[in-house]
Amino acid sequence: MTLVILTGGIDLSVGSILALSGAIMAGLLKRGTELEALNLYIGYGAPAAIVVGLLVGASLGWFNGLMVTRFRVPPFIATLAMLTIARGLTKLYTGGEAITGLGQVFVSIGSGRLLGIPNQFWIAAGIVLVAVVLLRKTRFGRYVYAVGGNEEAATLSGLNVARVKRSVYVIAGTLAAVGGLIVTSRLNSATPIAGEGMELDSIAAVVIGGTSLSGGRGSVAGTVLGALIIGVLNSGLVIMGVDPFWQQVIKGCVILVAVVIDRLNYKE
Amino acid sequence: MSEHDEVVLAAQGITKRFGGVKALDEAHLEVRAGQVTAVMGENGAGKSTLMKVLAGVYQDYEGRILRNGREAVFANPRQAQEHGVTIIHQELNLIPNLSVAENLFLGREFLDGLGLIDFRRMRREAAALLQRLDLDVDPRTRISTLRVGQQQILEIARALALHARVIIMDEPTSAISEREVDVLFGLIDSLRREGVAIVYISHKMDEVFRIADRITIMRDGRTVGSAPRAALSHDGVVRMMVGRDLKDFFVQTPTARGSEVLRVQEICLPHPDRVGDFLVKDISFSVARGEVLGLFGLMGAGRSELFETIFGLHARTASGQVFLEGREVRLSSCAEAIAAGLALVPEDRKRQGLMMDMSVAASISLASLAQVERFGFLSDRRERALAGDFGQRLRIRAVSHRQPVKHLSGGNQQKVVLAKWLATRPRVLLLDEPTRGIDVNAKNQIYRLIHELATAGLAIVVVSSELPEIIALAHRIIVLSEGRQTAEFSRAQATEESILKAALPRSLSSSRPPSSSGAATR
């Protein structure tokens, strides 16, 4: 999400893509693919199901990018449409029911531990590391900042603006699918409502982390911090026994305060 | 109505700080009714800041503002307007999708008995204003369809609709054609006769001497002089502005001409909206090693569009051929143009040249990142070296290479853009208004640089709308008017008059050329 927003875009569809790719992983594990016409049944092990799920995420992201670059649909609209489409597909695929009982191998990914630390942490840390290197140390990362900072100047500097934009949506879609993998395997269940509201949490994390919604300014480190704040709020308020209705109000206020502080700093 | 020549607005001992920096240091200014007071000074001299203080944009200043002899404090621009003081900013503040009438009365719409907008009355009043200003435009026209010069006059109309007695104009002619300047000056003249006080900020010496009654000169946030126009000379004003002699600002360029590097033939770019009309029509020229070719044209002559077309930006719609060192190249994107050895320094560095949040080093390396890579990753050390190298050559003044470019002055920003393009090691440099909006010192440095680069064997094409600049820089000058080439001069033949004559549009209906002219050739 940080990458998408750095280019001046936004991706509202990550929660739905998370749900759909999670459901597909679960569905493939559980039911396999039946091609009645060919009288063919394909069963999936965990690795194959995961790969297909990630590919689904990537291709939906690619589709978002295509809409944004080729057909000049504003990112907000393109991904809003995808939010609905992917959610609908999830419900169609699951028939509105949770898919459960996904087998030891798959479940161990989300709930297992390595060196006493949950796998989720390692996966997240790995992604953060790669993202930091990508943004700070590669041409592509620099181009992401450039496109968000000034698209016209980027074009004149010989950058393929459309390709950069498509790439960030593909990355966002793929990472949403990774999220789907983690959530589904941790719960040992893919529900059609998984990830609802997560797009907003992830945008909030990016914004709290100091990335500018108009693009060109921000960092992954900031987003990690933002995500931690959101995470601490989400669980901390529950632990403190705060009324769930108030939790939302408080979360919203924190987002506002963070952004206002950032604005004031930025204005010098 | 105030007496003519009476001081209607005065600034006394105004000091304004931005952080630790004093933008204004005890500046003063007197504005008289029925007079045009020109304010001149290098960029950063504090002119705009002083105007913003006068117009109520800034409130945290020291010193006093007197309106008709009484101290006035403007808490915001609206209060200044209520006191009859209105500013017309350099960037026009009209809303493109609203009509002329709606813009004129924005925020003060006439309402009918039901509290709804009384469009009929608004149109009537707008029409009356437009007639007073001699602007032949229907009040229902959308702003976006008007030319910049017409929009400029509308801004004045809006000021008049506010019953302004003091109108501050910040570089009003920076974006309009010579002919529209005449219209504007006629208008200023009649306002002056009505007793309106005008504050006129401009860099253009000729204009100031043509229109001003008094000239006030600022330097480093201070008012360094103020006198009736008749008591001042061009050179005198320049000396006060910079404390230097005019001779310094001219550079010698060699006349040596090497082999041809770039040749373009019959470049055409159709107008995106008007079928059969062309932004650029049949332009052909060539540039040689070590040569500086000047392209002169007024606004709308197609200069920037010509550059963009050569640079591969309009590959889908444009036609024509581009030859590099005798071989034809097909440039369908800017990346290909850069790879072929072209570099384009665009006209508007904020909009087209820079990412304002990027650091100096990142901005310089952006178009040539492959050079600063090591094993597929960007190397800080190499990037620093690249930025440091060009920073030194171009004398870029920045706190560090990590400073965001938005904190640099206009001149240094322009040097960063130049550095970015020189870092791509081009063979041909296309410079679009390379000294627009930068101070005299930086201008001078850029002139020298252009001269050095040409001597080093680059082929350079410079677009400029400043006659003395293009005559001083170029070996040859091509004049464009309405997308067509109308004249070519050698350095020896070129005079300001002859160039300008060729640049002025032929037909009076320049905004609507005959639509059949180009259609047949496509």
CSV table of N, CA and C in Angstrom, one decimal, chain A residues 72 133 135-140 142-143 145-159 212 215-217 266 268, chain B residues 311 313 334-335 338 344 346 350-355 357-358 362 365-367 369-370 373 376-378 380 383 406-407 420-421:
chain,number,residue,atom,x,y,z
A,72,ARG,N,-7.2,5.1,-17.9
A,72,ARG,CA,-7.2,6.3,-17.1
A,72,ARG,C,-8.4,6.4,-16.1
A,133,VAL,N,14.6,-2.3,0.8
A,133,VAL,CA,15.6,-2.3,-0.2
A,133,VAL,C,15.1,-1.9,-1.5
A,135,LEU,N,12.7,0.1,-2.3
A,135,LEU,CA,12.4,1.5,-2.4
A,135,LEU,C,13.7,2.4,-2.3
A,136,ARG,N,14.6,2.0,-1.5
A,136,ARG,CA,15.8,2.8,-1.3
A,136,ARG,C,17.0,2.5,-2.2
A,137,LYS,N,17.0,1.3,-2.6
A,137,LYS,CA,18.3,0.8,-3.3
A,137,LYS,C,18.1,0.4,-4.7
A,138,THR,N,16.9,0.6,-5.3
A,138,THR,CA,16.8,0.2,-6.7
A,138,THR,C,16.2,1.3,-7.5
A,139,ARG,N,16.5,1.2,-8.8
A,139,ARG,CA,15.9,2.1,-9.7
A,139,ARG,C,14.4,2.2,-9.6
A,140,PHE,N,13.8,1.0,-9.6
A,140,PHE,CA,12.4,1.0,-9.5
A,140,PHE,C,11.8,1.8,-8.3
A,142,ARG,N,13.2,4.3,-6.8
A,142,ARG,CA,13.4,5.7,-7.1
A,142,ARG,C,12.3,6.2,-8.0
A,143,TYR,N,12.0,5.3,-9.0
A,143,TYR,CA,11.0,5.7,-10.0
A,143,TYR,C,9.6,5.9,-9.3
A,145,TYR,N,9.0,7.0,-6.3
A,145,TYR,CA,9.0,8.3,-5.7
A,145,TYR,C,8.8,9.4,-6.8
A,146,ALA,N,9.5,9.2,-7.9
A,146,ALA,CA,9.5,10.2,-9.0
A,146,ALA,C,8.1,10.3,-9.6
A,147,VAL,N,7.5,9.2,-9.8
A,147,VAL,CA,6.1,9.2,-10.4
A,147,VAL,C,5.2,9.9,-9.5
A,148,GLY,N,5.2,9.6,-8.2
A,148,GLY,CA,4.3,10.2,-7.3
A,148,GLY,C,4.7,11.7,-7.1
A,149,GLY,N,6.0,12.1,-7.2
A,149,GLY,CA,6.4,13.4,-6.9
A,149,GLY,C,6.0,14.4,-8.0
A,150,ASN,N,6.1,13.9,-9.3
A,150,ASN,CA,5.7,14.8,-10.4
A,150,ASN,C,5.7,13.9,-11.7
A,151,GLU,N,4.5,13.5,-12.0
A,151,GLU,CA,4.3,12.6,-13.1
A,151,GLU,C,4.8,13.1,-14.4
A,152,GLU,N,4.6,14.4,-14.7
A,152,GLU,CA,5.0,15.0,-16.0
A,152,GLU,C,6.5,15.0,-16.0
A,153,ALA,N,7.1,15.5,-14.9
A,153,ALA,CA,8.6,15.5,-14.9
A,153,ALA,C,9.2,14.1,-15.1
A,154,ALA,N,8.5,13.1,-14.5
A,154,ALA,CA,8.9,11.7,-14.6
A,154,ALA,C,8.9,11.3,-16.1
A,155,THR,N,7.8,11.6,-16.7
A,155,THR,CA,7.7,11.2,-18.1
A,155,THR,C,8.8,11.8,-18.9
A,156,LEU,N,9.0,13.1,-18.7
A,156,LEU,CA,10.1,13.8,-19.5
A,156,LEU,C,11.5,13.3,-19.1
A,157,SER,N,11.6,12.7,-17.9
A,157,SER,CA,12.9,12.2,-17.6
A,157,SER,C,13.1,10.8,-18.2
A,158,GLY,N,12.2,10.4,-19.0
A,158,GLY,CA,12.3,9.1,-19.7
A,158,GLY,C,11.8,7.9,-18.9
A,159,LEU,N,11.0,8.1,-17.9
A,159,LEU,CA,10.5,7.0,-17.1
A,159,LEU,C,9.2,6.5,-17.8
A,212,SER,N,2.6,10.9,2.2
A,212,SER,CA,1.7,11.9,1.7
A,212,SER,C,0.7,11.2,0.7
A,215,GLY,N,1.3,11.6,-2.9
A,215,GLY,CA,2.4,10.9,-3.5
A,215,GLY,C,3.8,11.5,-3.4
A,216,GLY,N,4.8,10.7,-3.6
A,216,GLY,CA,6.2,11.3,-3.7
A,216,GLY,C,6.9,11.4,-2.4
A,217,ARG,N,6.2,11.2,-1.2
A,217,ARG,CA,6.9,11.4,0.0
A,217,ARG,C,6.4,10.4,1.0
A,266,TYR,N,5.4,19.4,8.4
A,266,TYR,CA,5.7,19.6,7.0
A,266,TYR,C,5.7,21.0,6.6
A,268,GLU,N,6.7,23.4,8.2
A,268,GLU,CA,7.8,24.0,8.9
A,268,GLU,C,7.3,25.1,9.9
B,311,PHE,N,11.3,15.5,-28.8
B,311,PHE,CA,11.7,14.7,-27.7
B,311,PHE,C,10.8,13.4,-27.5
B,313,LEU,N,7.5,13.1,-27.2
B,313,LEU,CA,6.4,13.1,-26.2
B,313,LEU,C,5.0,13.0,-27.0
B,334,CYS,N,10.1,9.4,-24.5
B,334,CYS,CA,11.2,10.2,-24.0
B,334,CYS,C,12.4,9.4,-23.7
B,335,ALA,N,12.2,8.1,-23.2
B,335,ALA,CA,13.3,7.2,-22.9
B,335,ALA,C,14.2,7.0,-24.1
B,338,ILE,N,16.2,10.1,-24.9
B,338,ILE,CA,17.4,10.3,-24.0
B,338,ILE,C,18.5,9.3,-24.4
B,344,LEU,N,16.1,17.4,-22.8
B,344,LEU,CA,15.2,18.6,-22.8
B,344,LEU,C,15.1,19.2,-21.4
B,346,PRO,N,12.9,21.5,-19.6
B,346,PRO,CA,11.6,22.1,-19.9
B,346,PRO,C,11.4,23.5,-19.3
B,350,LYS,N,8.9,23.7,-12.1
B,350,LYS,CA,8.1,23.1,-11.0
B,350,LYS,C,7.1,22.1,-11.6
B,351,ARG,N,6.6,22.3,-12.7
B,351,ARG,CA,5.6,21.4,-13.2
B,351,ARG,C,6.2,20.2,-14.0
B,352,GLN,N,7.3,20.5,-14.8
B,352,GLN,CA,7.8,19.5,-15.7
B,352,GLN,C,9.2,19.0,-15.3
B,353,GLY,N,9.9,19.8,-14.5
B,353,GLY,CA,11.3,19.5,-14.3
B,353,GLY,C,11.6,18.7,-13.0
B,354,LEU,N,11.0,19.0,-11.9
B,354,LEU,CA,11.5,18.5,-10.7
B,354,LEU,C,10.4,17.9,-9.8
B,355,MET,N,10.8,16.9,-9.0
B,355,MET,CA,9.9,16.4,-7.9
B,355,MET,C,10.4,17.2,-6.7
B,357,ASP,N,9.9,17.2,-3.6
B,357,ASP,CA,10.3,16.6,-2.3
B,357,ASP,C,11.6,15.8,-2.4
B,358,MET,N,12.1,15.6,-3.7
B,358,MET,CA,13.3,14.8,-3.9
B,358,MET,C,14.5,15.6,-3.5
B,362,ALA,N,19.1,12.9,-5.7
B,362,ALA,CA,18.2,12.1,-6.4
B,362,ALA,C,17.6,12.7,-7.6
B,365,SER,N,20.3,12.5,-10.4
B,365,SER,CA,20.6,11.2,-11.0
B,365,SER,C,19.4,10.6,-11.7
B,366,LEU,N,18.2,11.2,-11.5
B,366,LEU,CA,17.0,10.5,-11.9
B,366,LEU,C,17.0,10.0,-13.4
B,367,ALA,N,17.5,10.8,-14.3
B,367,ALA,CA,17.4,10.4,-15.7
B,367,ALA,C,18.6,9.5,-16.1
B,369,LEU,N,20.0,6.8,-13.8
B,369,LEU,CA,20.2,6.0,-12.6
B,369,LEU,C,21.1,4.8,-12.9
B,370,ALA,N,21.1,4.3,-14.1
B,370,ALA,CA,22.0,3.2,-14.5
B,370,ALA,C,23.4,3.5,-14.1
B,373,GLU,N,24.4,2.7,-10.4
B,373,GLU,CA,24.1,1.4,-9.9
B,373,GLU,C,25.4,0.6,-9.7
B,376,GLY,N,23.3,-3.9,-9.6
B,376,GLY,CA,21.9,-3.8,-9.7
B,376,GLY,C,21.2,-3.0,-8.6
B,377,PHE,N,22.0,-2.5,-7.6
B,377,PHE,CA,21.5,-1.7,-6.6
B,377,PHE,C,22.1,-0.3,-6.7
B,378,LEU,N,21.3,0.7,-6.2
B,378,LEU,CA,21.8,2.1,-6.3
B,378,LEU,C,22.9,2.2,-5.2
B,380,ASP,N,24.9,4.8,-3.0
B,380,ASP,CA,24.9,6.1,-2.4
B,380,ASP,C,26.2,6.8,-2.8
B,383,GLU,N,26.1,8.0,-6.3
B,383,GLU,CA,25.1,9.0,-6.5
B,383,GLU,C,25.7,10.3,-6.0
B,406,LYS,N,12.9,21.6,-3.1
B,406,LYS,CA,11.9,22.7,-2.9
B,406,LYS,C,12.5,23.8,-2.0
B,407,HIS,N,13.5,23.5,-1.2
B,407,HIS,CA,14.1,24.5,-0.4
B,407,HIS,C,15.2,25.4,-1.1
B,420,LYS,N,20.7,17.4,-14.1
B,420,LYS,CA,20.1,16.1,-14.4
B,420,LYS,C,20.3,15.7,-15.8
B,421,TRP,N,20.1,16.7,-16.7
B,421,TRP,CA,20.2,16.4,-18.1
B,421,TRP,C,21.6,16.3,-18.6
